[in-house]
Short mmCIF file of C-alpha atoms in Angstrom, two decimals:
data_model
loop_
_atom_site.label_atom_id
_atom_site.label_comp_id
_atom_site.label_asym_id
_atom_site.label_seq_id
_atom_site.Cartn_x
_atom_site.Cartn_y
_atom_site.Cartn_z
CA UNK U 17 0.00 0.00 0.00
CA UNK U 18 1.28 3.44 -0.88
CA UNK U 19 1.87 5.95 1.88
CA UNK U 20 0.92 8.68 -0.59
CA UNK U 21 -2.78 9.52 -0.73
CA UNK U 22 -4.52 11.88 -3.15
CA UNK U 23 -8.12 12.58 -2.18
CA UNK U 24 -10.07 15.61 -3.42
CA UNK U 25 -11.59 15.88 0.07
CA UNK U 26 -8.16 16.30 1.71
CA UNK U 27 -6.30 19.54 0.94
CA UNK U 28 -7.93 19.72 -2.48
CA UNK U 29 -6.29 16.50 -3.67
CA UNK U 30 -2.72 17.48 -2.78
CA UNK U 31 -0.65 14.32 -2.14
CA UNK U 32 -0.43 13.71 1.62
CA UNK U 33 0.98 11.05 3.92
CA UNK U 34 -1.64 8.33 4.45
CA UNK U 35 -3.77 8.92 7.53
CA UNK U 36 -2.62 12.54 7.87
CA UNK U 37 -3.16 15.96 6.37
CA UNK U 38 0.60 16.48 5.96
CA UNK U 39 1.52 17.20 2.33
CA UNK U 40 4.31 15.08 0.83
CA UNK U 41 5.74 18.36 -0.49
CA UNK U 42 6.50 19.36 3.11
CA UNK U 43 8.99 16.48 3.37
CA UNK U 44 10.87 17.48 0.23
CA UNK U 45 10.76 21.18 1.15
CA UNK U 46 12.24 20.33 4.56
CA UNK U 47 15.01 18.17 3.09
CA UNK U 48 15.85 20.75 0.41
CA UNK U 49 15.94 23.38 3.15
CA UNK U 50 18.54 21.40 5.08
CA UNK U 51 16.37 19.75 7.72
CA UNK U 52 17.08 16.18 8.71
CA UNK U 53 14.44 13.46 8.72
CA UNK U 54 14.33 13.48 12.56
CA UNK U 55 13.70 17.25 12.46
CA UNK U 56 10.89 16.73 9.94
CA UNK U 57 9.36 14.04 12.15
CA UNK U 58 9.56 16.35 15.18
CA UNK U 59 7.71 19.02 13.19
CA UNK U 60 5.07 16.57 11.93
CA UNK U 61 4.47 13.99 14.68
CA UNK U 62 1.57 12.35 12.80
CA UNK U 63 4.05 11.12 10.16
CA UNK U 64 6.11 8.02 10.96
CA UNK U 65 9.66 7.17 9.99
CA UNK U 66 8.31 4.16 8.06
CA UNK U 67 6.08 6.50 6.02
CA UNK U 68 9.01 8.80 5.20
CA UNK U 69 11.14 5.82 4.16
CA UNK U 70 8.32 4.51 1.97
CA UNK U 71 7.78 7.87 0.26
CA UNK U 72 11.50 8.27 -0.40
CA UNK U 73 11.63 4.73 -1.81
CA UNK U 74 8.67 5.52 -4.11
CA UNK U 75 10.43 8.68 -5.29
CA UNK U 76 13.65 6.76 -5.92
CA UNK U 77 11.73 4.12 -7.89
CA UNK U 78 10.01 6.81 -9.99
CA UNK U 79 13.36 8.46 -10.74
CA UNK U 80 15.11 5.18 -11.57
CA UNK U 81 12.27 3.85 -13.76
CA UNK U 82 11.13 6.45 -16.29
CA UNK U 83 8.13 5.74 -18.50
CA UNK U 84 9.19 4.21 -21.81
CA UNK U 85 8.54 6.27 -24.93
#
């Protein structure tokens, strides 16, 4: 099961961590801004380390496996 949920009833369909209202974008913004994963988790206690790891793995898979032309 994906930890990324897109539901038009939650934040207008913005991708969020499953079971939360925390946008996935917040994770990448935090990492780009220099925060560590523990700092992100402190800021968003409804998100688990397992969820962060799953989202990062999904992103890695998407980057490593582009759609064939």
